[in-house]
mmCIF file of C-alpha atoms and ligand atoms in Angstrom:
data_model
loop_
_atom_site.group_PDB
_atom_site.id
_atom_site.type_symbol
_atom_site.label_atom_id
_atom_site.label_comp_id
_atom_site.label_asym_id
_atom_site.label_seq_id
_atom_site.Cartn_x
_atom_site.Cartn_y
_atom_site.Cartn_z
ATOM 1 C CA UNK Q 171 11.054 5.493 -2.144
ATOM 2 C CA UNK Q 172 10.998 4.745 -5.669
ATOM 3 C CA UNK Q 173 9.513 8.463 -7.392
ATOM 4 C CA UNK Q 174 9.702 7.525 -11.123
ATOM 5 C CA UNK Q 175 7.887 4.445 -12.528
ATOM 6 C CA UNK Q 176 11.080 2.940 -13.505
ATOM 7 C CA UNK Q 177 12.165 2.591 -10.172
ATOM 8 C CA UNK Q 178 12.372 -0.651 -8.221
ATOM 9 C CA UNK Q 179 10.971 -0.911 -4.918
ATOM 10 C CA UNK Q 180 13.944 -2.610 -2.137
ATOM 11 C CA UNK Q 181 12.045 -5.303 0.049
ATOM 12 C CA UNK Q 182 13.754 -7.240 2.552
ATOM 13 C CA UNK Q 183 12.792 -10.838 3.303
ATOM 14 C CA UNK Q 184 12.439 -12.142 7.167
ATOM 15 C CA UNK Q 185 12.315 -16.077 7.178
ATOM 16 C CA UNK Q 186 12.501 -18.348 9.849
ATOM 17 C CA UNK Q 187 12.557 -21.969 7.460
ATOM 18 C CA UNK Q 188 12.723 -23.447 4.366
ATOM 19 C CA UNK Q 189 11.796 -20.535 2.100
ATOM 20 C CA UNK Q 190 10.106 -21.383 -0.482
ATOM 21 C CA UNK Q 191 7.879 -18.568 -0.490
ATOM 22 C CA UNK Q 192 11.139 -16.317 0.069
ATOM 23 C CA UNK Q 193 12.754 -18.440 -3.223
ATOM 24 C CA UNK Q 194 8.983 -17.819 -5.364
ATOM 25 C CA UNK Q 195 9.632 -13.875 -4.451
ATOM 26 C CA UNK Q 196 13.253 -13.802 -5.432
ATOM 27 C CA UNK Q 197 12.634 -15.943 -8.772
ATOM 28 C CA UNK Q 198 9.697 -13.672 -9.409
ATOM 29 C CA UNK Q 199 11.654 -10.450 -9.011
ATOM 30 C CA UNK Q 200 14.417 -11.245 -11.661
ATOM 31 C CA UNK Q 201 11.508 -11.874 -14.519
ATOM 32 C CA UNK Q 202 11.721 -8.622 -16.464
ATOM 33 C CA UNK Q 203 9.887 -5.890 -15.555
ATOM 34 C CA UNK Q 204 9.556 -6.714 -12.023
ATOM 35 C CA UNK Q 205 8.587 -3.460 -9.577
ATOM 36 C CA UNK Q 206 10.484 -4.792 -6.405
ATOM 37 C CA UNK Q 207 14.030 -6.170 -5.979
ATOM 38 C CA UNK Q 208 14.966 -8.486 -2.748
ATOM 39 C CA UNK Q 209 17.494 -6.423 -1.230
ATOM 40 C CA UNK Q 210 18.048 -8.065 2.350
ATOM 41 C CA UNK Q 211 17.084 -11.843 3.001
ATOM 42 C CA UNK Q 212 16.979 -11.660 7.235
ATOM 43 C CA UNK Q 213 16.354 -14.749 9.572
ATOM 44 C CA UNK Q 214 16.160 -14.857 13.198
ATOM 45 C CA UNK Q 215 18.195 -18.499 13.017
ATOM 46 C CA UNK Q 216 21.311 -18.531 11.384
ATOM 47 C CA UNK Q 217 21.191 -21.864 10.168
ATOM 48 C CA UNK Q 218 17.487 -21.447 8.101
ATOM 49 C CA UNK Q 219 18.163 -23.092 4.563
ATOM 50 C CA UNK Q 220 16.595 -20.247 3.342
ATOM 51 C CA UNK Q 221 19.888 -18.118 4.043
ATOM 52 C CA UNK Q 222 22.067 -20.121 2.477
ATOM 53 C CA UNK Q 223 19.633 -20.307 -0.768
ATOM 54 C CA UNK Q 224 19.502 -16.616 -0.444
ATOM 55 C CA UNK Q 225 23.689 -16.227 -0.365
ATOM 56 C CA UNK Q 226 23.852 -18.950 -3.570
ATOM 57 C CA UNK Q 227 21.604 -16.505 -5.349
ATOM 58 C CA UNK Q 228 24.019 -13.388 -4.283
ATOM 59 C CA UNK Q 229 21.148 -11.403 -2.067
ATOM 60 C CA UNK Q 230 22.364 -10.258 0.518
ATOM 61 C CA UNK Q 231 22.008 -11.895 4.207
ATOM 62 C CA UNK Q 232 21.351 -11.200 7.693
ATOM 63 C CA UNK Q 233 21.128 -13.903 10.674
ATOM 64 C CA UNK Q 234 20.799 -13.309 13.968
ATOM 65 C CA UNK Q 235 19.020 -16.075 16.590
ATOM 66 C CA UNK Q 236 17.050 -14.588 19.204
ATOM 67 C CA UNK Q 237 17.367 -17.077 21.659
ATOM 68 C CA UNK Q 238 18.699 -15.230 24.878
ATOM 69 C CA UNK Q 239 17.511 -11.304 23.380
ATOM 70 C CA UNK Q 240 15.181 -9.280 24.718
ATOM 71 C CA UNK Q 241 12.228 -8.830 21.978
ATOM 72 C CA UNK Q 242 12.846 -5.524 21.427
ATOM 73 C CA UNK Q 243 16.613 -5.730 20.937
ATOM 74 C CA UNK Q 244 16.314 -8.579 18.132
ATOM 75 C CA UNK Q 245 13.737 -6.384 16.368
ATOM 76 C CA UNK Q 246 15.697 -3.406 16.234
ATOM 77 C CA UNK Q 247 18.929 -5.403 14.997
ATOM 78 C CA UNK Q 248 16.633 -6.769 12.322
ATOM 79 C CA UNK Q 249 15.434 -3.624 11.517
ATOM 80 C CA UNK Q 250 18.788 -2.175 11.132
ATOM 81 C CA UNK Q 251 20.088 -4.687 8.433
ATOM 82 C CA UNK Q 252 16.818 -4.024 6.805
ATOM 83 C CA UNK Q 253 17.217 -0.118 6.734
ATOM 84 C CA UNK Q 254 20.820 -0.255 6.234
ATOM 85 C CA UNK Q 255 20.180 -2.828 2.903
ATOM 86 C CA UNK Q 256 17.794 0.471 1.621
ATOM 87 C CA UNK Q 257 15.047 -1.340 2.312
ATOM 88 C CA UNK Q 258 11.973 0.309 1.535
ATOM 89 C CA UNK Q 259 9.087 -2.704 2.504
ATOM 90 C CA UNK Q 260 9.459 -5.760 4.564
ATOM 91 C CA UNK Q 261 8.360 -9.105 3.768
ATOM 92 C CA UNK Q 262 7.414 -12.062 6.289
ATOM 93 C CA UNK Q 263 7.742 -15.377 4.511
ATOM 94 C CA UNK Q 264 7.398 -18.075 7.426
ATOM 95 C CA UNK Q 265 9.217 -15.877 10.250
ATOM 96 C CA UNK Q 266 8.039 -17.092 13.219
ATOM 97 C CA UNK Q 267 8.256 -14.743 15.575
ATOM 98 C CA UNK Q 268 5.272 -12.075 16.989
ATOM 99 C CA UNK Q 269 7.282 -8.528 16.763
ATOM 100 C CA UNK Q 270 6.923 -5.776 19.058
ATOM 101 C CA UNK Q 271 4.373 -2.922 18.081
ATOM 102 C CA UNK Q 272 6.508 -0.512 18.002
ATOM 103 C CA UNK Q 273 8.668 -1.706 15.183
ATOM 104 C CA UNK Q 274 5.272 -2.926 13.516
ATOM 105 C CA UNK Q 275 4.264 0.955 13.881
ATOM 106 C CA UNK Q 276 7.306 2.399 12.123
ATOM 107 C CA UNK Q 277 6.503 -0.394 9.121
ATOM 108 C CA UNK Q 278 2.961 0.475 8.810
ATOM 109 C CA UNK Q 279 1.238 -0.101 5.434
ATOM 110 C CA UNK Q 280 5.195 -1.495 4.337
ATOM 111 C CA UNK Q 281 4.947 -4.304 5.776
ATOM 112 C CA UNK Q 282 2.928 -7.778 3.983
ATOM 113 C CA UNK Q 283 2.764 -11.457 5.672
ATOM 114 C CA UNK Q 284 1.729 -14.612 4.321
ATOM 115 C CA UNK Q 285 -0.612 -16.784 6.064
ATOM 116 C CA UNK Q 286 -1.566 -20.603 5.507
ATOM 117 C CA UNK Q 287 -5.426 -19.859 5.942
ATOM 118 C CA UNK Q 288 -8.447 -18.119 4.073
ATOM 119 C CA UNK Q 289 -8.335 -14.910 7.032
ATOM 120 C CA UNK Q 290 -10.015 -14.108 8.729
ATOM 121 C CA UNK Q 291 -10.533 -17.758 9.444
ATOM 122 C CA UNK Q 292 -8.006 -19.304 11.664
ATOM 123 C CA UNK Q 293 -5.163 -17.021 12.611
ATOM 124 C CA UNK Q 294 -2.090 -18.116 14.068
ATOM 125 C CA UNK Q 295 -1.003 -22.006 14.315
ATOM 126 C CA UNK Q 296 -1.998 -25.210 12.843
ATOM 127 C CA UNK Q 297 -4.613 -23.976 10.132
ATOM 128 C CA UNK Q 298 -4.438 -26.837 7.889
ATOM 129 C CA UNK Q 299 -5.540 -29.269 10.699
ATOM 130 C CA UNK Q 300 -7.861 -26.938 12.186
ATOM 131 C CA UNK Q 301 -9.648 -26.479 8.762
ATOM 132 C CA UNK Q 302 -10.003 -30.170 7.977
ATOM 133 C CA UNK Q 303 -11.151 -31.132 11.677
ATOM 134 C CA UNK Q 304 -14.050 -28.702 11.098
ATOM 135 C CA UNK Q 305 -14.892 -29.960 7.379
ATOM 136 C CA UNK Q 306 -14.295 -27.107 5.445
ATOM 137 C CA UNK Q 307 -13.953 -27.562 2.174
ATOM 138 C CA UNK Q 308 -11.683 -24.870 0.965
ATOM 139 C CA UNK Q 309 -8.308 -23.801 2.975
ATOM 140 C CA UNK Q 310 -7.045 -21.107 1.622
ATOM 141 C CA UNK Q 311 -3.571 -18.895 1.814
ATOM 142 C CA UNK Q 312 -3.802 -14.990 2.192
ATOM 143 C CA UNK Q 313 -1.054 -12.434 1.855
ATOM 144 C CA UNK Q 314 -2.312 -9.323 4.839
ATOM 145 C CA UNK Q 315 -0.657 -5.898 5.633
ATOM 146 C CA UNK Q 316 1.018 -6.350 8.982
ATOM 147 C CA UNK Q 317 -0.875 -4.982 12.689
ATOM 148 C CA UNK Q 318 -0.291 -4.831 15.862
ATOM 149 C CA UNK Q 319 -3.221 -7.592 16.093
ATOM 150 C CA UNK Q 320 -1.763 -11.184 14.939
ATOM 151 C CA UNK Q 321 -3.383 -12.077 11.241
ATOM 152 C CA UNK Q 322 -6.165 -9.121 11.422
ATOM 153 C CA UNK Q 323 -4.665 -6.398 8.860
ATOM 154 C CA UNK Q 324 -5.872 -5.804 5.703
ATOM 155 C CA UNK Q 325 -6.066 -8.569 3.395
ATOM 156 C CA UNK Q 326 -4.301 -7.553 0.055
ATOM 157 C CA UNK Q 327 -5.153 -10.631 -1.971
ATOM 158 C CA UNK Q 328 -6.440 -14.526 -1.277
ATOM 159 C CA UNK Q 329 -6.404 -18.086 -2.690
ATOM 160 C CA UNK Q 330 -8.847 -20.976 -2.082
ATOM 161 C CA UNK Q 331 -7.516 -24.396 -2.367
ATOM 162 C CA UNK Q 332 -10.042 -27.281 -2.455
ATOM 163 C CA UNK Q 333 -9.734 -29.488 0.225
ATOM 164 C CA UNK Q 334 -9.945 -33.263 -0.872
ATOM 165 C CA UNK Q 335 -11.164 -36.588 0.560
ATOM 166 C CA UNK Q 336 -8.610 -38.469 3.150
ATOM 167 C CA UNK Q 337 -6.233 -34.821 2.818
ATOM 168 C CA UNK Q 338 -4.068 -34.796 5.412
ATOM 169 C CA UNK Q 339 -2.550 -31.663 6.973
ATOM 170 C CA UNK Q 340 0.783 -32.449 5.256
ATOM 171 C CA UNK Q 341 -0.522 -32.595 1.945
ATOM 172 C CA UNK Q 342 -3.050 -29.986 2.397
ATOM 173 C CA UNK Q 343 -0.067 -27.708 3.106
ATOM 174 C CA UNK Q 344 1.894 -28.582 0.058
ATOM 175 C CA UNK Q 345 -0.593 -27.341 -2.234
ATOM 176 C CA UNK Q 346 -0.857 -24.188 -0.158
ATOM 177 C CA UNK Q 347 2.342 -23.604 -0.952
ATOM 178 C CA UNK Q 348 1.934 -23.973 -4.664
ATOM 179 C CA UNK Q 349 -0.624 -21.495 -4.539
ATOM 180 C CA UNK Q 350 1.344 -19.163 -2.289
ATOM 181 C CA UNK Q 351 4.556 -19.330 -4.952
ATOM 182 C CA UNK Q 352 1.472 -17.786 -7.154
ATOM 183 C CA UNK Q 353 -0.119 -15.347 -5.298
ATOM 184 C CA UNK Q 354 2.813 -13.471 -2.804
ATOM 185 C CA UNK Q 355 5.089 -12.382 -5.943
ATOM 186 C CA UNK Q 356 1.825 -10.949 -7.654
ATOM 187 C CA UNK Q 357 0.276 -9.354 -4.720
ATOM 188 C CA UNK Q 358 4.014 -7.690 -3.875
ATOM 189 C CA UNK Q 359 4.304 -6.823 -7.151
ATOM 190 C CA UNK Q 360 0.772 -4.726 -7.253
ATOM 191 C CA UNK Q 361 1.054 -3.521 -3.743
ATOM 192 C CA UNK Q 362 4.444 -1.354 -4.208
ATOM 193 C CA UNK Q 363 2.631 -0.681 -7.828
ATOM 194 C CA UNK Q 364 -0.286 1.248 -6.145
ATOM 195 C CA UNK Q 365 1.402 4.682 -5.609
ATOM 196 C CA UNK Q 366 1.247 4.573 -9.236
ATOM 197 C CA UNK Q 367 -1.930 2.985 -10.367
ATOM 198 C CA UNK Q 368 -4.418 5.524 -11.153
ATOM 199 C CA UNK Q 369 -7.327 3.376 -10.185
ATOM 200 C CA UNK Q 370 -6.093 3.163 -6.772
ATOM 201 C CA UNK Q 371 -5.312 6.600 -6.335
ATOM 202 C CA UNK Q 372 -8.826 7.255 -7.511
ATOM 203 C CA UNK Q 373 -10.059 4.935 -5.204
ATOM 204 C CA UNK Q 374 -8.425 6.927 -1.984
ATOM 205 C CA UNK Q 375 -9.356 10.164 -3.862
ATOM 206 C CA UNK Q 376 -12.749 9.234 -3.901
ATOM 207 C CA UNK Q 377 -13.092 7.851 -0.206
ATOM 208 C CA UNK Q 378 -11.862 11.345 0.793
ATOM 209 C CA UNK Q 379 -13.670 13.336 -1.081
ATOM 210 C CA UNK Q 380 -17.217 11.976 -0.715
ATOM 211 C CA UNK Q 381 -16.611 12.112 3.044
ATOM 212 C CA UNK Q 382 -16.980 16.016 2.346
ATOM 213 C CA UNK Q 383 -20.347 16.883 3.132
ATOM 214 C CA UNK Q 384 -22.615 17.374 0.567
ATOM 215 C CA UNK Q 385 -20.863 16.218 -1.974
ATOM 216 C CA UNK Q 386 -21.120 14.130 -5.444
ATOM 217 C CA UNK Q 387 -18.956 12.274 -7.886
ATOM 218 C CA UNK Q 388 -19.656 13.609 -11.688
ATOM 219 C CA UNK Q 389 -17.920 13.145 -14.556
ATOM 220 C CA UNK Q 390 -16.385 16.492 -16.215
ATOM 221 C CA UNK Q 391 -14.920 16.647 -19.951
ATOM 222 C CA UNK Q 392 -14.418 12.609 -19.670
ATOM 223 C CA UNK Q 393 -12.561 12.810 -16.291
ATOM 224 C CA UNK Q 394 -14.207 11.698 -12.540
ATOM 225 C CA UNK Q 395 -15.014 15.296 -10.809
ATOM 226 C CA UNK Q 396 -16.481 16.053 -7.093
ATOM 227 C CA UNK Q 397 -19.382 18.499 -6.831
ATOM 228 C CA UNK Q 398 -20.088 20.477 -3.259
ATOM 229 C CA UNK Q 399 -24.050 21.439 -3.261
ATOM 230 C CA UNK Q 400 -27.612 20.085 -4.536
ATOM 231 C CA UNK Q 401 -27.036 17.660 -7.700
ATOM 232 C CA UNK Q 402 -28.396 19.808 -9.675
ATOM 233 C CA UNK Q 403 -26.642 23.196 -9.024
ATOM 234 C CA UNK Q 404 -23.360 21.805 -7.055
ATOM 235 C CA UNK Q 405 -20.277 23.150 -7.964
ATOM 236 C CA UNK Q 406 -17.052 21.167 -9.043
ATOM 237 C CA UNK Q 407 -14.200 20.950 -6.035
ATOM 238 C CA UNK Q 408 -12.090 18.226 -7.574
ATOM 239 C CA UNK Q 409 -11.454 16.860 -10.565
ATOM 240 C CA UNK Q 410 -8.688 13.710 -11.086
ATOM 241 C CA UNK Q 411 -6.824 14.031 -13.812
ATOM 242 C CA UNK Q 412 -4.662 10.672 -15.292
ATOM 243 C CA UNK Q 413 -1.870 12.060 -17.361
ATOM 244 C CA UNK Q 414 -4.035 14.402 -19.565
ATOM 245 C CA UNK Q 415 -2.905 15.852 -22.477
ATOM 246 C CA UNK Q 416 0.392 13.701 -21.970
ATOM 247 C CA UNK Q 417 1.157 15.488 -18.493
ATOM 248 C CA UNK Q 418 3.526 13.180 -16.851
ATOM 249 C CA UNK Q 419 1.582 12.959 -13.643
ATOM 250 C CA UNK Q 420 -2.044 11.215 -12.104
ATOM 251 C CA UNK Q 421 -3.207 14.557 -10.175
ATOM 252 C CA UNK Q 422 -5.894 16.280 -7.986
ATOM 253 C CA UNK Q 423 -6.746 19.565 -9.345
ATOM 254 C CA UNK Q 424 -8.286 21.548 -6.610
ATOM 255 C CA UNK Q 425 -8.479 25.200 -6.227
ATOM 256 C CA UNK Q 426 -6.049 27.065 -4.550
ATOM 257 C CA UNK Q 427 -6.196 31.159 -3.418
ATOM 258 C CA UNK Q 428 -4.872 32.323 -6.874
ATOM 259 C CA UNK Q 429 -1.582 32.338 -9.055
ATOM 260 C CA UNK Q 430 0.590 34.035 -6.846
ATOM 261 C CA UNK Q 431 -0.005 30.608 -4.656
ATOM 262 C CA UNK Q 432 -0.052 28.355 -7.408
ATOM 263 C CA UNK Q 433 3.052 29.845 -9.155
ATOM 264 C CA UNK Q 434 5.223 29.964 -5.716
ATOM 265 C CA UNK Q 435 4.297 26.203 -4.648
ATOM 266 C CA UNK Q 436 5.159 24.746 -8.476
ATOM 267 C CA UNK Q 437 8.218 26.355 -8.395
ATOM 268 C CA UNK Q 438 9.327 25.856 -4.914
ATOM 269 C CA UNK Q 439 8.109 22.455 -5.265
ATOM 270 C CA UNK Q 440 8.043 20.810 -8.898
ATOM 271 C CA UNK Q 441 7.556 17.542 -7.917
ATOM 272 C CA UNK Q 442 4.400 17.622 -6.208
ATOM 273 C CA UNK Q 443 2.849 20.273 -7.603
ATOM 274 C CA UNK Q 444 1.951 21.361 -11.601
ATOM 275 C CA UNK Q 445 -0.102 23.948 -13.544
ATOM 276 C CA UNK Q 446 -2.501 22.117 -15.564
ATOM 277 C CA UNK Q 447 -3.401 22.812 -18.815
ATOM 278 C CA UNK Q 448 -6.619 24.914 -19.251
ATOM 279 C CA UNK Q 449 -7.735 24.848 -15.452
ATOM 280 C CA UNK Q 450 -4.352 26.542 -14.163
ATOM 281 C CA UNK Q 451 -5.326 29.670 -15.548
ATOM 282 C CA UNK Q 452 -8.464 29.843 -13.089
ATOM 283 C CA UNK Q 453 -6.603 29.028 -10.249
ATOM 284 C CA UNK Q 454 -6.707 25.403 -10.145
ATOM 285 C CA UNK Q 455 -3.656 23.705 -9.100
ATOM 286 C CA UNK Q 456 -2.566 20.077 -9.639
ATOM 287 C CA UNK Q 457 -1.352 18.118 -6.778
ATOM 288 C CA UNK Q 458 0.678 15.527 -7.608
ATOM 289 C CA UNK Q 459 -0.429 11.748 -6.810
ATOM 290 C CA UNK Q 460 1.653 8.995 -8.465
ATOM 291 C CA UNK Q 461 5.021 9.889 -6.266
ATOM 292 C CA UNK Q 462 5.746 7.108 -3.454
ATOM 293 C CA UNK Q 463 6.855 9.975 -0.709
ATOM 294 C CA UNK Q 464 2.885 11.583 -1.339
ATOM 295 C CA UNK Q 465 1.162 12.447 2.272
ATOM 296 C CA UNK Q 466 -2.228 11.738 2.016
ATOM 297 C CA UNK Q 467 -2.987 13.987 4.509
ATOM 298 C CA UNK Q 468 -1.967 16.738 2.395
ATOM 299 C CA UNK Q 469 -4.490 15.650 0.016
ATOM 300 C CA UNK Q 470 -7.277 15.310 2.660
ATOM 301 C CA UNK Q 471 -6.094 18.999 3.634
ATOM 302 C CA UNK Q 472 -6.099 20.511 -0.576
ATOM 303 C CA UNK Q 473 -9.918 18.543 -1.109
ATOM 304 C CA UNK Q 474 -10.968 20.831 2.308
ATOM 305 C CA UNK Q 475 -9.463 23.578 1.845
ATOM 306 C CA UNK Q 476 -10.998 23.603 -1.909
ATOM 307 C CA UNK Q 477 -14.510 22.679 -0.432
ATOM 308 C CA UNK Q 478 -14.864 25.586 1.583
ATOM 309 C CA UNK Q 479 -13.436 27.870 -1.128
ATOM 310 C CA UNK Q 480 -16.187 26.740 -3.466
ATOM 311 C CA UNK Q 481 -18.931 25.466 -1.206
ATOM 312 C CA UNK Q 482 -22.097 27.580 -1.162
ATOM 313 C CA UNK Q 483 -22.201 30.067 2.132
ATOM 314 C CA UNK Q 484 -25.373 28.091 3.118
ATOM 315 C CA UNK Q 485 -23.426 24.844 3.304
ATOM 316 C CA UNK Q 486 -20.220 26.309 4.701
ATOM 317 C CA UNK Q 487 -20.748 25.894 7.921
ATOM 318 C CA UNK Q 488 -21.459 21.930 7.953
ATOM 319 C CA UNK Q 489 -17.620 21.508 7.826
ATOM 320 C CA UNK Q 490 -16.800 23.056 11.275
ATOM 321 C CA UNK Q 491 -19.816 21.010 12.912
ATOM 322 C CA UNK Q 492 -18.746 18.004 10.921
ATOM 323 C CA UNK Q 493 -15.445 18.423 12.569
ATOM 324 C CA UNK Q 494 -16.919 19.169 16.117
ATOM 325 C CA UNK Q 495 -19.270 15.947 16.063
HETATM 326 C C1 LIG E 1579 3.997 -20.608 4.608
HETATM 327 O O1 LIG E 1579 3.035 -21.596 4.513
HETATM 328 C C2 LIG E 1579 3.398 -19.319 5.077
HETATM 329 O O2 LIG E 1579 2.037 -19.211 4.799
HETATM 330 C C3 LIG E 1579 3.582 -19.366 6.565
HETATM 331 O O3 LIG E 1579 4.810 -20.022 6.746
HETATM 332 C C4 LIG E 1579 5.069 -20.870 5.653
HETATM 333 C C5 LIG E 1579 6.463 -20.527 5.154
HETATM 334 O O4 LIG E 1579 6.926 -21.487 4.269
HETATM 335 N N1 LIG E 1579 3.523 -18.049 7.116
HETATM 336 P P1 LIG E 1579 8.282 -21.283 3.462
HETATM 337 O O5 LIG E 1579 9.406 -21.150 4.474
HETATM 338 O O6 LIG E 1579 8.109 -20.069 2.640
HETATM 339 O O7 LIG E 1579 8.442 -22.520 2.639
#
């Protein structure tokens, strides 16, 4: 995982065809500045011209045909080249083939598809025909995180493409693909960004926090803050702090049991934990959120713990029968 913002994020490619959208990813990625490098380009037919676009570009290859494997075996060899190239996301670009849910479990949230369609209208096969048969007038591409359920994970980012008089499903699909050149390299690009985008770390701050009971977002000293208690006498459990006073880090600050705690974590564990200016003193600790490695639920556990350290005795209890309901 990358764990400084210079870093670049290894993604390996599976393709089954052509690869253009493979080729838009790879072109993308050697721009300057790019967050991910294509570390593996993997097919599951040995003769896709996509490999041998990927080997004239010097990325490294992997074929392997399936025909004859059981699924499980050809997902694990895939897998392989794609751990062995250091790859730290996996990217479908027209591979054809459903994979087995337990190597879709071990990719969770690493692993984006693109798909010819504005989802969640038609999944799977066909789309372009299917959406000029029923007289749409937009298709659409949309680049999804990958599930268990075919087409149904989250959507990351989408593109509308008009549909026009007499199109056919041929040339329907050729403009798709000029809008999916656009939209996979950016959405890549952003997605294996987040870990270090402070709104988005806000964002999943937030959803945790509010789901606290009793609880309210309000801004302290120019910086979002969580409250436990009425709105008028609650009493700050959180505050998010975005590289203040030059600090390095995007952190939580949420109180721990005193310095003896906070001193013994930061040193046993400087990179995902600080003293912040001004708050450290009373016991607040920062927990680290812009590193790529960060457990969430450790942050779920920090917001609780702090809740119940600061939450008013009347309120206490609402946690435990939150947790039993
Ligand atoms: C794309 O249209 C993509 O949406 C779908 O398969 C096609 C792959 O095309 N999943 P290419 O091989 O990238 O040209």
């Amino acid at each position: 995982m990358p764990d400084h913002a210079t870093a670049t994020a290894k993604v390996a490619v599976f393709v089954s065809g052509t690869g253009t959208n493979m080729a838009a990813l790879l072109y993308a990625s050697r721009l300057p500045g790019s967050p991910y490098e294509i570390a593996l380009v993997a097919a599951n037919d040995p003769a896709a011209p996509a490999l041998a676009l990927a080997r004239a570009e010097g990325v490294p290859t992997f074929a392997l045909a399936h025909a004859g494997m059981a699924r499980e075996d050809h997902d694990a060899a895939m897998e392989r080249a794609a751990r062995d190239a250091g790859a730290q996301y996996i990217v479908l670009a027209g591979y054809m083939r459903i994979l087995t849910p337990g190597f879709v479990g071990r990719w969770e949230g690493r692993m984006l598809n693109i798909h010819p369609s504005l989802l969640p209208a038609y999944p799977g096969l066909d789309t372009h025909a299917r959406a000029i048969a029923a007289g749409d007038s937009y298709g659409g591409t949309s680049v999804h995180l990958v599930t268990e359920e075919l087409d149904a994970g989250e959507i990351l980012g989408q593109i509308a493409i008009a549909i026009q008089p007499g199109d056919t499903p041929a040339a329907l699909a050729a403009r798709v693909r000029l809008a999916e050149h656009q939209l996979y390299p950016r959405v890549l690009a952003d997605y294996v960004s987040r870990w270090n985008d402070p709104q988005h770390l806000l964002a999943r701050v937030r959803t945790l926090a509010l789901a606290l009971p009793r609880t309210q977002e309000r801004e302290s000293h120019g910086a979002p803050g969580f409250r436990v208690g009425t709105e008028k006498s609650g009493k700050f459990f959180a505050h998010f702090s975005d590289r203040h006073h030059g600090a390095p880090h995007v952190s939580l600050l949420v109180k721990c049991a005193g310095l003896d705690e906070l001193e013994t974590l930061v040193v046993a564990q400087p990179h995902a934990y600080h003293k912040p200016a001004y708050y450290g003193a009373s016991g607040w600790i920062g927990v680290i959120l812009n590193r790529a490695d960060l457990d969430w639920d450790d942050v779920a556990h920090w917001l609780r713990r702090s809740w119940q350290q600061v939450a008013p005795k009347s309120i206490a209890g609402l946690l435990d029968a939150a947790d039993a309901s």
